[in-house]
mmCIF file with all atom_site columns, C-alpha atoms in Angstrom:
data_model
loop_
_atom_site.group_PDB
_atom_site.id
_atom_site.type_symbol
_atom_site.label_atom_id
_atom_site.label_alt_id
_atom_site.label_comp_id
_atom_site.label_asym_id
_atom_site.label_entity_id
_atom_site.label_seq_id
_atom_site.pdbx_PDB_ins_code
_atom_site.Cartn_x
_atom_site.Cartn_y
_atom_site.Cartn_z
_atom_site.occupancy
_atom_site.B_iso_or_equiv
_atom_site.pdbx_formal_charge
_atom_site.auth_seq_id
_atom_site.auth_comp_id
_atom_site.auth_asym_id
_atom_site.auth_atom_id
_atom_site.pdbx_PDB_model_num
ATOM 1   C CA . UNK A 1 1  ? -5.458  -5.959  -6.515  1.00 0.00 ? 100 UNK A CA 1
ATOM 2   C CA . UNK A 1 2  ? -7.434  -7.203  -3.784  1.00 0.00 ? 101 UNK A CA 1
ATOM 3   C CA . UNK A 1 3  ? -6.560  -3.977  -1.033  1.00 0.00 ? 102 UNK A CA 1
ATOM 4   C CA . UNK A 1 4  ? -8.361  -5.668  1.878   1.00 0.00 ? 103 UNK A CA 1
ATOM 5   C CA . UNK A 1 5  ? -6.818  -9.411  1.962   1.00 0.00 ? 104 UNK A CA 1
ATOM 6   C CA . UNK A 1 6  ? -3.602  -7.803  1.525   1.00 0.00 ? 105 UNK A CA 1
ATOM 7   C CA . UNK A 1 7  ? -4.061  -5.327  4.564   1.00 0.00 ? 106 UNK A CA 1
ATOM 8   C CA . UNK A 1 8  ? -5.254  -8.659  6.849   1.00 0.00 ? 107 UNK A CA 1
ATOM 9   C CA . UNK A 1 9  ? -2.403  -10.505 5.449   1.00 0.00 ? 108 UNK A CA 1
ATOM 10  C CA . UNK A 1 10 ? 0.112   -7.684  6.426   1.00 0.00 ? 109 UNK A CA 1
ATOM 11  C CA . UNK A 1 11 ? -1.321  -7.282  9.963   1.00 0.00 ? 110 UNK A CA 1
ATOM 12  C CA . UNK A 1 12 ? -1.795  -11.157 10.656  1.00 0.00 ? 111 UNK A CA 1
ATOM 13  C CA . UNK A 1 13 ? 2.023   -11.836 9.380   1.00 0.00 ? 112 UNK A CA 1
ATOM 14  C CA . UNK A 1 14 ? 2.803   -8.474  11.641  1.00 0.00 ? 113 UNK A CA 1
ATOM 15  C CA . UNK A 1 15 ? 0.747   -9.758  15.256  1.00 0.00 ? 114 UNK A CA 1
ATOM 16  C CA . UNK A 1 16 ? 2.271   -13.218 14.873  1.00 0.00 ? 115 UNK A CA 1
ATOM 17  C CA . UNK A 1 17 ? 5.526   -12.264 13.806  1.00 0.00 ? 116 UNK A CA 1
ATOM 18  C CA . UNK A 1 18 ? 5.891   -9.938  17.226  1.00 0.00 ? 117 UNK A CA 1
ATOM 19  C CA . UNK A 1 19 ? 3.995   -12.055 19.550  1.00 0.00 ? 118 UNK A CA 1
ATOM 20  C CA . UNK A 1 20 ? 7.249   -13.728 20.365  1.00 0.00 ? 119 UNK A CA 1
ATOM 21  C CA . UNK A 1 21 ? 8.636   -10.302 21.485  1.00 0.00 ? 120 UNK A CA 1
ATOM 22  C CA . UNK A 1 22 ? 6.854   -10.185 24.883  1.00 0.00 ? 121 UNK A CA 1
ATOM 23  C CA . UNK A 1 23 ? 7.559   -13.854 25.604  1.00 0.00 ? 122 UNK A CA 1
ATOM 24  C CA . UNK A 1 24 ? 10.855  -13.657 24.964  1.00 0.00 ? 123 UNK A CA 1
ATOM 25  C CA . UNK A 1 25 ? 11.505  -10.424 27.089  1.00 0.00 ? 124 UNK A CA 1
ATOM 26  C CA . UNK A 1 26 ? 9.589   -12.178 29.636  1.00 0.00 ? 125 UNK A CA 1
ATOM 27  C CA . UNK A 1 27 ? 11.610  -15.372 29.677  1.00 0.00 ? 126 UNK A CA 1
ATOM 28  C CA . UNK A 1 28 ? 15.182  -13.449 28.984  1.00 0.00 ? 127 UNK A CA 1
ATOM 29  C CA . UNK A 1 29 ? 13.742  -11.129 32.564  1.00 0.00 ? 128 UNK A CA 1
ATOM 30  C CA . UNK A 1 30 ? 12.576  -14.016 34.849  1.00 0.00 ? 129 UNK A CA 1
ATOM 31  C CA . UNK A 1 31 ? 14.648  -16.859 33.091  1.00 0.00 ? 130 UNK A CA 1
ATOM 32  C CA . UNK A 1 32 ? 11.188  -18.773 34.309  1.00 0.00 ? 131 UNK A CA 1
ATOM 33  C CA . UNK A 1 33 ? 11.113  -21.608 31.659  1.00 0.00 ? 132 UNK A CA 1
ATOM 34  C CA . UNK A 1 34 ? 9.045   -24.205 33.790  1.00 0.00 ? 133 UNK A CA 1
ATOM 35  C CA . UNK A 1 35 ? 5.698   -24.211 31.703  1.00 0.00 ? 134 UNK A CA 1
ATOM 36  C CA . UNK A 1 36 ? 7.169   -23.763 27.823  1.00 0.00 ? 135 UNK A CA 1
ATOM 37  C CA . UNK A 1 37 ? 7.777   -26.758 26.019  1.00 0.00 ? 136 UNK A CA 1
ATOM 38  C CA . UNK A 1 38 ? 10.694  -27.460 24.629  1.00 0.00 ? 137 UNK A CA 1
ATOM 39  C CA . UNK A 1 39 ? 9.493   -29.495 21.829  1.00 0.00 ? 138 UNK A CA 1
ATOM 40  C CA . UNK A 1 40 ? 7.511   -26.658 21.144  1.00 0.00 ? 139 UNK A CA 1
ATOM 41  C CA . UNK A 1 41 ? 10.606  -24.679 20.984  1.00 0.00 ? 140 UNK A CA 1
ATOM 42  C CA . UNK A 1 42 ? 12.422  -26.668 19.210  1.00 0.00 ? 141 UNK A CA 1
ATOM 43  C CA . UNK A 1 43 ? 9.988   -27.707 16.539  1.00 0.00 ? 142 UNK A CA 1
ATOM 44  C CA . UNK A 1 44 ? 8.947   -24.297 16.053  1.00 0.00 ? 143 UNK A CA 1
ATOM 45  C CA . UNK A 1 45 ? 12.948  -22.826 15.578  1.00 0.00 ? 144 UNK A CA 1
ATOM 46  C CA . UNK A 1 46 ? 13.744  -25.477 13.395  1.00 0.00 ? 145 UNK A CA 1
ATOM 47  C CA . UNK A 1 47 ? 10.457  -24.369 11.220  1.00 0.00 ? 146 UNK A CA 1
ATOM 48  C CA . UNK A 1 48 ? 11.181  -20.674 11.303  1.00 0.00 ? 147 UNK A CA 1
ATOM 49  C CA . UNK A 1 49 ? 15.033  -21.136 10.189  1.00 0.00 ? 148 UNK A CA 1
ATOM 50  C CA . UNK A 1 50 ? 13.476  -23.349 7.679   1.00 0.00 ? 149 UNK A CA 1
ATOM 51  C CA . UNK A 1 51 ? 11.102  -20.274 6.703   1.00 0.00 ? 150 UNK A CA 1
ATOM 52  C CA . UNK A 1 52 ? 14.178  -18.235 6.295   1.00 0.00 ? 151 UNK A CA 1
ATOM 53  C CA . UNK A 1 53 ? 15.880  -20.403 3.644   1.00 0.00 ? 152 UNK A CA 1
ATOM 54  C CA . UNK A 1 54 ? 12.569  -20.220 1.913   1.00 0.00 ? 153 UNK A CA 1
ATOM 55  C CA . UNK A 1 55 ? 12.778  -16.655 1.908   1.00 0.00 ? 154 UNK A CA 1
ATOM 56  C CA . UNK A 1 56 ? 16.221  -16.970 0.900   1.00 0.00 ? 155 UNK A CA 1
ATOM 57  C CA . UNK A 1 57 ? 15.682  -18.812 -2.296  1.00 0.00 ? 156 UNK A CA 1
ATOM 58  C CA . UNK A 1 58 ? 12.423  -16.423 -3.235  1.00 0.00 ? 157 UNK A CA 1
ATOM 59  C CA . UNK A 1 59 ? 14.563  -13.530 -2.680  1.00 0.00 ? 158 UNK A CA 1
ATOM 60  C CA . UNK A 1 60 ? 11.163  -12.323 -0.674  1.00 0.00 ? 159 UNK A CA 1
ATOM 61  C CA . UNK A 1 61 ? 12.564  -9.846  1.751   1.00 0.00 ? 160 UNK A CA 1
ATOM 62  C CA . UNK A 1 62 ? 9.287   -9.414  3.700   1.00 0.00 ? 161 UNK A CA 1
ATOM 63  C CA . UNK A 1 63 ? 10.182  -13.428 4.629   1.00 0.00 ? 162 UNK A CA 1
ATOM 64  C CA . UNK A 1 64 ? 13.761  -13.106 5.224   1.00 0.00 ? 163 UNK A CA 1
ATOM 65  C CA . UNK A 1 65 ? 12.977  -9.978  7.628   1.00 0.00 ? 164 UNK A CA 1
ATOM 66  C CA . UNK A 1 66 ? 9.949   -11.678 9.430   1.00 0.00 ? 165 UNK A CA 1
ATOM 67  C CA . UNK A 1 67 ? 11.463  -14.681 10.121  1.00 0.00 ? 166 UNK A CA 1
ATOM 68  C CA . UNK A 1 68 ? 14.952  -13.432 11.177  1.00 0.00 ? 167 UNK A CA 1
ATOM 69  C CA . UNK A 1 69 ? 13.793  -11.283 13.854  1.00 0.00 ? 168 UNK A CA 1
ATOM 70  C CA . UNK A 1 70 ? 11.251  -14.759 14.683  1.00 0.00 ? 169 UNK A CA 1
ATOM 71  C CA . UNK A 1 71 ? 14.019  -16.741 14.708  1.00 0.00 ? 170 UNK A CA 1
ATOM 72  C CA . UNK A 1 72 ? 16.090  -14.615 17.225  1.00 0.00 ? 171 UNK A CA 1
ATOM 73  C CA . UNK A 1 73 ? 13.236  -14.376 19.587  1.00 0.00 ? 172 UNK A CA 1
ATOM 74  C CA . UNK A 1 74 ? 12.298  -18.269 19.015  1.00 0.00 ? 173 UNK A CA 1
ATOM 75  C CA . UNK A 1 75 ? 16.040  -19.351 19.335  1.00 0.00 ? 174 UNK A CA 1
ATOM 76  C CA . UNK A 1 76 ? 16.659  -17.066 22.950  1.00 0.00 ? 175 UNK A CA 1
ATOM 77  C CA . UNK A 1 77 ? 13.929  -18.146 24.490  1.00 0.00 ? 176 UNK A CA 1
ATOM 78  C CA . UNK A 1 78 ? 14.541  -22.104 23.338  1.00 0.00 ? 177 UNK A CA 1
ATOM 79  C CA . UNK A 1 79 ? 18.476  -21.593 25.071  1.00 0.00 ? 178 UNK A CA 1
ATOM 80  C CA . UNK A 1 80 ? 16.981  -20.196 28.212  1.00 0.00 ? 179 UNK A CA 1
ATOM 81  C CA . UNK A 1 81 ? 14.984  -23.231 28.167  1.00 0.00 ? 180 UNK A CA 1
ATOM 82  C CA . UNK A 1 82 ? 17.908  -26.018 27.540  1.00 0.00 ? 181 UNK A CA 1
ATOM 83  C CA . UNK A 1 83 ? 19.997  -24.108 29.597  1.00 0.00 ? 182 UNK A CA 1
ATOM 84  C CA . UNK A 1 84 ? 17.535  -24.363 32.343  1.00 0.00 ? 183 UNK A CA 1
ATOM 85  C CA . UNK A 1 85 ? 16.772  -27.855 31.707  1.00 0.00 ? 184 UNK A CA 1
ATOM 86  C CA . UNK A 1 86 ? 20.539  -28.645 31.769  1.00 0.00 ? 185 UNK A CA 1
ATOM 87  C CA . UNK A 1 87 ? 21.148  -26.923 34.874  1.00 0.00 ? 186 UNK A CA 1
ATOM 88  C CA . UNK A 1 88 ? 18.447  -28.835 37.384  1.00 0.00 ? 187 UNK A CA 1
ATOM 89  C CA . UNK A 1 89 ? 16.619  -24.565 37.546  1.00 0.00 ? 188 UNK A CA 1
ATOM 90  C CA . UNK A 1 90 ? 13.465  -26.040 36.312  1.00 0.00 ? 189 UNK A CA 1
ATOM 91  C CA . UNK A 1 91 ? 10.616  -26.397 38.881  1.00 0.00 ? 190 UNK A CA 1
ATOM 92  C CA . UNK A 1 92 ? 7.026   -27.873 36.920  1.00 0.00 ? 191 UNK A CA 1
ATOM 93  C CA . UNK A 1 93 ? 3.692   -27.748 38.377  1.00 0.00 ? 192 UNK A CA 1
ATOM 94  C CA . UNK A 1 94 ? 3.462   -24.435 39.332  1.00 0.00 ? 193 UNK A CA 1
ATOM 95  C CA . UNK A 1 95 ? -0.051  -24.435 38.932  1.00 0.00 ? 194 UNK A CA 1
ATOM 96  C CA . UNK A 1 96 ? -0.847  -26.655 40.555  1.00 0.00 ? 195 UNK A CA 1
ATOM 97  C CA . UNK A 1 97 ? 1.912   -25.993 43.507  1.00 0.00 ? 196 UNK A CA 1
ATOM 98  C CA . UNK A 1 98 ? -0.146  -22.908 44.134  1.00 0.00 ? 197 UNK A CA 1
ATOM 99  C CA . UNK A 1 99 ? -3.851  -24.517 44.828  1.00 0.00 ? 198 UNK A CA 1
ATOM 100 C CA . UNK B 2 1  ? 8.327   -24.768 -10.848 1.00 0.00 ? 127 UNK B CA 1
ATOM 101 C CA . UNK B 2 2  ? 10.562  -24.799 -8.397  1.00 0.00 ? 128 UNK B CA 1
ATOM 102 C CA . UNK B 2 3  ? 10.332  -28.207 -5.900  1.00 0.00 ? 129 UNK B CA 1
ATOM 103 C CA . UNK B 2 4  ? 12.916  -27.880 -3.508  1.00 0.00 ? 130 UNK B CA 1
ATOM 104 C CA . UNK B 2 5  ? 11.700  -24.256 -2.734  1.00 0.00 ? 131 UNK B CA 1
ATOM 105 C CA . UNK B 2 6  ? 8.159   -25.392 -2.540  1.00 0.00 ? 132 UNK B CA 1
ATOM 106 C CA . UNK B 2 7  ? 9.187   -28.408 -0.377  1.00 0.00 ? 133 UNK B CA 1
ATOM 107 C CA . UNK B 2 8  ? 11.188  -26.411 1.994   1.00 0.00 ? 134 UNK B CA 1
ATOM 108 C CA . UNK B 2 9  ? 8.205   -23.947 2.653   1.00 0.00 ? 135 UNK B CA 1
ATOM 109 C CA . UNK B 2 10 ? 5.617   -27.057 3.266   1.00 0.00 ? 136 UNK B CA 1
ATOM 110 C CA . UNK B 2 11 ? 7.470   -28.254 5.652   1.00 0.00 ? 137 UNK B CA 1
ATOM 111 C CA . UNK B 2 12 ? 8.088   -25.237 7.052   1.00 0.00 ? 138 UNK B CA 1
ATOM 112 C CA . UNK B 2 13 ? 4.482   -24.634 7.418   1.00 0.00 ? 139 UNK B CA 1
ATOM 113 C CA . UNK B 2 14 ? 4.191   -28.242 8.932   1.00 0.00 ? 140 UNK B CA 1
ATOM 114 C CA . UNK B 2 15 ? 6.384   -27.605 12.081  1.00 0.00 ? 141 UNK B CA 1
ATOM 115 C CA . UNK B 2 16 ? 5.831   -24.079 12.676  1.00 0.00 ? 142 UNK B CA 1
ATOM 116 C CA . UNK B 2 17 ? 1.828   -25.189 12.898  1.00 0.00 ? 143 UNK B CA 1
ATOM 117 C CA . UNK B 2 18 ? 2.874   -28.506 14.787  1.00 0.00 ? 144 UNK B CA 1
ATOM 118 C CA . UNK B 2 19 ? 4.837   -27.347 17.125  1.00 0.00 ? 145 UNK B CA 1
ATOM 119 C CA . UNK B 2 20 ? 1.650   -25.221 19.237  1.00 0.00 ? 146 UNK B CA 1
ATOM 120 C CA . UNK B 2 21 ? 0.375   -29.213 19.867  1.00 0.00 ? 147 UNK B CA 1
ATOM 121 C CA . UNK B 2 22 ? 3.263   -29.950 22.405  1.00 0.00 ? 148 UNK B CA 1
ATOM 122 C CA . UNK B 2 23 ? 2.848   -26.663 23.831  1.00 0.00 ? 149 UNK B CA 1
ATOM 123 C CA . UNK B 2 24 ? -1.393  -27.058 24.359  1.00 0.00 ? 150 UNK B CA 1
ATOM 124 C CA . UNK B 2 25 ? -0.868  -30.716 25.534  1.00 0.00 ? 151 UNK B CA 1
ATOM 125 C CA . UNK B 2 26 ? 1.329   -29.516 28.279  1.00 0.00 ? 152 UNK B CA 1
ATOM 126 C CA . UNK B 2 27 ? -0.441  -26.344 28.941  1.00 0.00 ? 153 UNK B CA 1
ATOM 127 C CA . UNK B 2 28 ? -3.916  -28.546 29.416  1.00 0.00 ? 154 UNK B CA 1
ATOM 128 C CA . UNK B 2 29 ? -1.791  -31.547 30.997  1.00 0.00 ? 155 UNK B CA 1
ATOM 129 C CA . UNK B 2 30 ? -0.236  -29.946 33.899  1.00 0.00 ? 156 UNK B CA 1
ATOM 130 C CA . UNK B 2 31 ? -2.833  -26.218 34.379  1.00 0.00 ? 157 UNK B CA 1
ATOM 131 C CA . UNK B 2 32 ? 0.865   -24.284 34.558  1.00 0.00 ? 158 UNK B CA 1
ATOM 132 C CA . UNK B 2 33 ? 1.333   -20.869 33.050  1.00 0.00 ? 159 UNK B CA 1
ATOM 133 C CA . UNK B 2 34 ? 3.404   -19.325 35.105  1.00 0.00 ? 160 UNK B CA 1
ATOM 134 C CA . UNK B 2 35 ? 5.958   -18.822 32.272  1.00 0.00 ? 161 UNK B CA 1
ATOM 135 C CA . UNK B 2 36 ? 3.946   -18.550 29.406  1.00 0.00 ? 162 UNK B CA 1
ATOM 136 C CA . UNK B 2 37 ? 3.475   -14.913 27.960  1.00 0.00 ? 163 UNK B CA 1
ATOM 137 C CA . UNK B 2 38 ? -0.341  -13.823 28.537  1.00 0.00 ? 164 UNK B CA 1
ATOM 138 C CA . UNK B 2 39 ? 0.890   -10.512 25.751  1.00 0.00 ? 165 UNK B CA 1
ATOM 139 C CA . UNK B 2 40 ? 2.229   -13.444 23.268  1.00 0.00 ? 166 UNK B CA 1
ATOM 140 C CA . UNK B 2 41 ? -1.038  -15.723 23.412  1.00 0.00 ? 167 UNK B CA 1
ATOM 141 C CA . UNK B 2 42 ? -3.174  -12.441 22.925  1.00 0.00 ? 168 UNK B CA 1
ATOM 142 C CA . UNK B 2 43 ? -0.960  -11.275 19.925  1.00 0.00 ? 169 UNK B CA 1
ATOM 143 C CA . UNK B 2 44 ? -0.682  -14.381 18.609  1.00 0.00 ? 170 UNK B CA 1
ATOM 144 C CA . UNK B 2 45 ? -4.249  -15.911 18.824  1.00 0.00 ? 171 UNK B CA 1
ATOM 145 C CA . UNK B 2 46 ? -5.308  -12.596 17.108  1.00 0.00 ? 172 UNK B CA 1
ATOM 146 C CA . UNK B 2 47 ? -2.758  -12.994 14.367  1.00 0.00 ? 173 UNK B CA 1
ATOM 147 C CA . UNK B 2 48 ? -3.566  -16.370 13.379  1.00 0.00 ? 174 UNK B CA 1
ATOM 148 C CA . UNK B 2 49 ? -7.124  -15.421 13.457  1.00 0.00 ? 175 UNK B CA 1
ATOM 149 C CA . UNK B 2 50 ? -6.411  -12.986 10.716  1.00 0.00 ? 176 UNK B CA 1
ATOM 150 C CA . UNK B 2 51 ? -4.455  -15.699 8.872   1.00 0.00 ? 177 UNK B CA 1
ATOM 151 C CA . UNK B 2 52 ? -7.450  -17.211 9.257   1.00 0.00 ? 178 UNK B CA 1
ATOM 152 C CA . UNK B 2 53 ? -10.076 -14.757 7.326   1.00 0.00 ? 179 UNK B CA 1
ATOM 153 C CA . UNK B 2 54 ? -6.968  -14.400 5.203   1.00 0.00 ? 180 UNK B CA 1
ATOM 154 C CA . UNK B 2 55 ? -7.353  -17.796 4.172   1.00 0.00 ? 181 UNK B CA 1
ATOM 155 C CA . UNK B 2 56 ? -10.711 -17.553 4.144   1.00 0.00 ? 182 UNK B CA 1
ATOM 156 C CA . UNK B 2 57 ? -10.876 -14.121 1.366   1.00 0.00 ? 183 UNK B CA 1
ATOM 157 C CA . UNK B 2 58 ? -8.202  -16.315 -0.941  1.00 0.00 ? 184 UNK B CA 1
ATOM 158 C CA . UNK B 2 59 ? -10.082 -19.349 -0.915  1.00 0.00 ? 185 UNK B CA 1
ATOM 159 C CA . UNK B 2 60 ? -7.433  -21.293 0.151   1.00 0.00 ? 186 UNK B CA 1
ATOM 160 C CA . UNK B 2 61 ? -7.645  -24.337 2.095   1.00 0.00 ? 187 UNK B CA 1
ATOM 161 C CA . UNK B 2 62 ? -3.985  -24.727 3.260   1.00 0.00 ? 188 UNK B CA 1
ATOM 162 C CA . UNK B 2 63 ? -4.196  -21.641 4.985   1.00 0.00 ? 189 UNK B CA 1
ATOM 163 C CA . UNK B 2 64 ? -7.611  -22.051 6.403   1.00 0.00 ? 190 UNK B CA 1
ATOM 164 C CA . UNK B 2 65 ? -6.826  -25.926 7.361   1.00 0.00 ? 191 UNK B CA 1
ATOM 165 C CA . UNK B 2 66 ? -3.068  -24.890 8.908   1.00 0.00 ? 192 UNK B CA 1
ATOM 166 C CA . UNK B 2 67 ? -4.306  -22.091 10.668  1.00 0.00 ? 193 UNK B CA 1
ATOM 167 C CA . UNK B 2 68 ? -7.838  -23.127 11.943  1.00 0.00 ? 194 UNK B CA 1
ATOM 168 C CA . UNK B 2 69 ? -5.906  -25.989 13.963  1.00 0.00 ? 195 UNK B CA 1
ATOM 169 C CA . UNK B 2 70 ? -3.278  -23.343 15.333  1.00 0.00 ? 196 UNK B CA 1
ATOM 170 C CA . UNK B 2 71 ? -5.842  -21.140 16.507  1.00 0.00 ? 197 UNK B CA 1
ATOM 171 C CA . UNK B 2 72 ? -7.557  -24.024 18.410  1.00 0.00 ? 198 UNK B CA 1
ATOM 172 C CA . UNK B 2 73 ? -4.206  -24.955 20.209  1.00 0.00 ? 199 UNK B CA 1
ATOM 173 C CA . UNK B 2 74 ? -3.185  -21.289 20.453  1.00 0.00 ? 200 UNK B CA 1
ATOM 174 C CA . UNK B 2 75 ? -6.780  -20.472 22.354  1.00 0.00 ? 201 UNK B CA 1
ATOM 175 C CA . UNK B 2 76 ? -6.489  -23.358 24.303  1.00 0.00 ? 202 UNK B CA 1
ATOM 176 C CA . UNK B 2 77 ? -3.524  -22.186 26.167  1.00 0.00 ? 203 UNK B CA 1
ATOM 177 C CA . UNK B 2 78 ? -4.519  -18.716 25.649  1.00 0.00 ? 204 UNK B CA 1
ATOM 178 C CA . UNK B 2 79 ? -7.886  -19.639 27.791  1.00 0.00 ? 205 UNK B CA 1
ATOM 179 C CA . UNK B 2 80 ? -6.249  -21.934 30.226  1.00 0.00 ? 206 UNK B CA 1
ATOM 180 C CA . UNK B 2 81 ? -3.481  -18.701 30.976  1.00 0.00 ? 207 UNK B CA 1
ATOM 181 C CA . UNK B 2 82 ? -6.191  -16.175 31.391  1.00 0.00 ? 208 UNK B CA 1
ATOM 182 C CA . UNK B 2 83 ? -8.106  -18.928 33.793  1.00 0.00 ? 209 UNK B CA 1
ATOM 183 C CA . UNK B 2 84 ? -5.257  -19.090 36.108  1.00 0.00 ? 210 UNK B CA 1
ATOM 184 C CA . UNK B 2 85 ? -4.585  -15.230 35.896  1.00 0.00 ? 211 UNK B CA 1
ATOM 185 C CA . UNK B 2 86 ? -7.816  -14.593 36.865  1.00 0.00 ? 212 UNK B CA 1
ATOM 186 C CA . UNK B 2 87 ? -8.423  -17.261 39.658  1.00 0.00 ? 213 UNK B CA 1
ATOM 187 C CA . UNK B 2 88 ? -4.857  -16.701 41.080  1.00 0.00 ? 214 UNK B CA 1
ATOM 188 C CA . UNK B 2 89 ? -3.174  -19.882 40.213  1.00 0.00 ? 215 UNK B CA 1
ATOM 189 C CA . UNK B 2 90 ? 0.009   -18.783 39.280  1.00 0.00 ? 216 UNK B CA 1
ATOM 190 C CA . UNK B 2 91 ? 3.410   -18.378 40.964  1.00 0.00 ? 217 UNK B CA 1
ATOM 191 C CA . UNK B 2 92 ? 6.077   -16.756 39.059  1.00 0.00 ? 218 UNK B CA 1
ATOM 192 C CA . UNK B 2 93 ? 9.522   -16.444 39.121  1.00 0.00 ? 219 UNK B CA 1
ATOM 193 C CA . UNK B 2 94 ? 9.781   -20.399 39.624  1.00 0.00 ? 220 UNK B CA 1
ATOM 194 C CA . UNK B 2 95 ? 13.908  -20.330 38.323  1.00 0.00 ? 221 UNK B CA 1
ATOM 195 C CA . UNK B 2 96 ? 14.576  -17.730 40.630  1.00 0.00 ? 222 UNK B CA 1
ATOM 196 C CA . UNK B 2 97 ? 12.770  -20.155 43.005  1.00 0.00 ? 223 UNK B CA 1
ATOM 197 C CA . UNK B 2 98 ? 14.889  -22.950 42.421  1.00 0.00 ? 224 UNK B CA 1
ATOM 198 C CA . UNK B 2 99 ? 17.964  -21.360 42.597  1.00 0.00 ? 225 UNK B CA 1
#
């Protein structure tokens, strides 16, 4: 057993696993949706659910875990998005709005 | 072996990886961050620079290739969202401001 990969595997599937917990709190707070990409959004929910059935058929519960919470966080902030998109509340350029 | 399994999680790993390009290309495109997490990029940029060594310690190049091109796109928008935090270029709330 190789103690140290494993540790830096742990920890790197842990940081990007709850990086989508701040973003998502941020979007579900300010429903500001203006600079996230959708296709990003969607390409990368489509990819986590398909981690999930992946998990599924390993029976690996540290996947099925770590990509159910992913997905939940991936999948709110993508409907906050469409929703926004939908409903004419996106404003783009922000950035550059406030030179 | 198993090839729908193994299929599944390739592809998996294809559009959770892609799907940062759409992101960076707008991020870089249009300068706005006003709704992009500055927590998430800094989580995640570390994360996938663990995945990184990870790859690195197991001598294996799918990891290394999949996650040396997410960490480019990742620091791309992490830099270009720590840029505009720092030189004041961002407006928030831009949903709230359309409504």
């Amino acid at each position: 057993m190789q103690a140290l990969p494993e540790l830096i595997g742990y920890l790197a599937a842990l940081l990007t696993t709850a990086s989508f917990l701040p973003q998502a709190l941020l979007t579900l707070k300010t429903r500001d949706t203006a600079s996230l990409s959708l296709s990003m959004y969607a390409i990368f929910t489509l990819g986590v659910s398909l981690w999930l059935i992946y998990g599924i058929f390993l029976h690996n519960n540290a996947i099925i875990a770590a990509n159910s919470i992913t997905l939940l966080l991936s999948a709110s902030i993508l409907y906050v998005k469409i929703y926004n998109r939908l409903t004419g509340r996106e404003q783009s350029h922000t950035a550059a709005a406030a030179e």
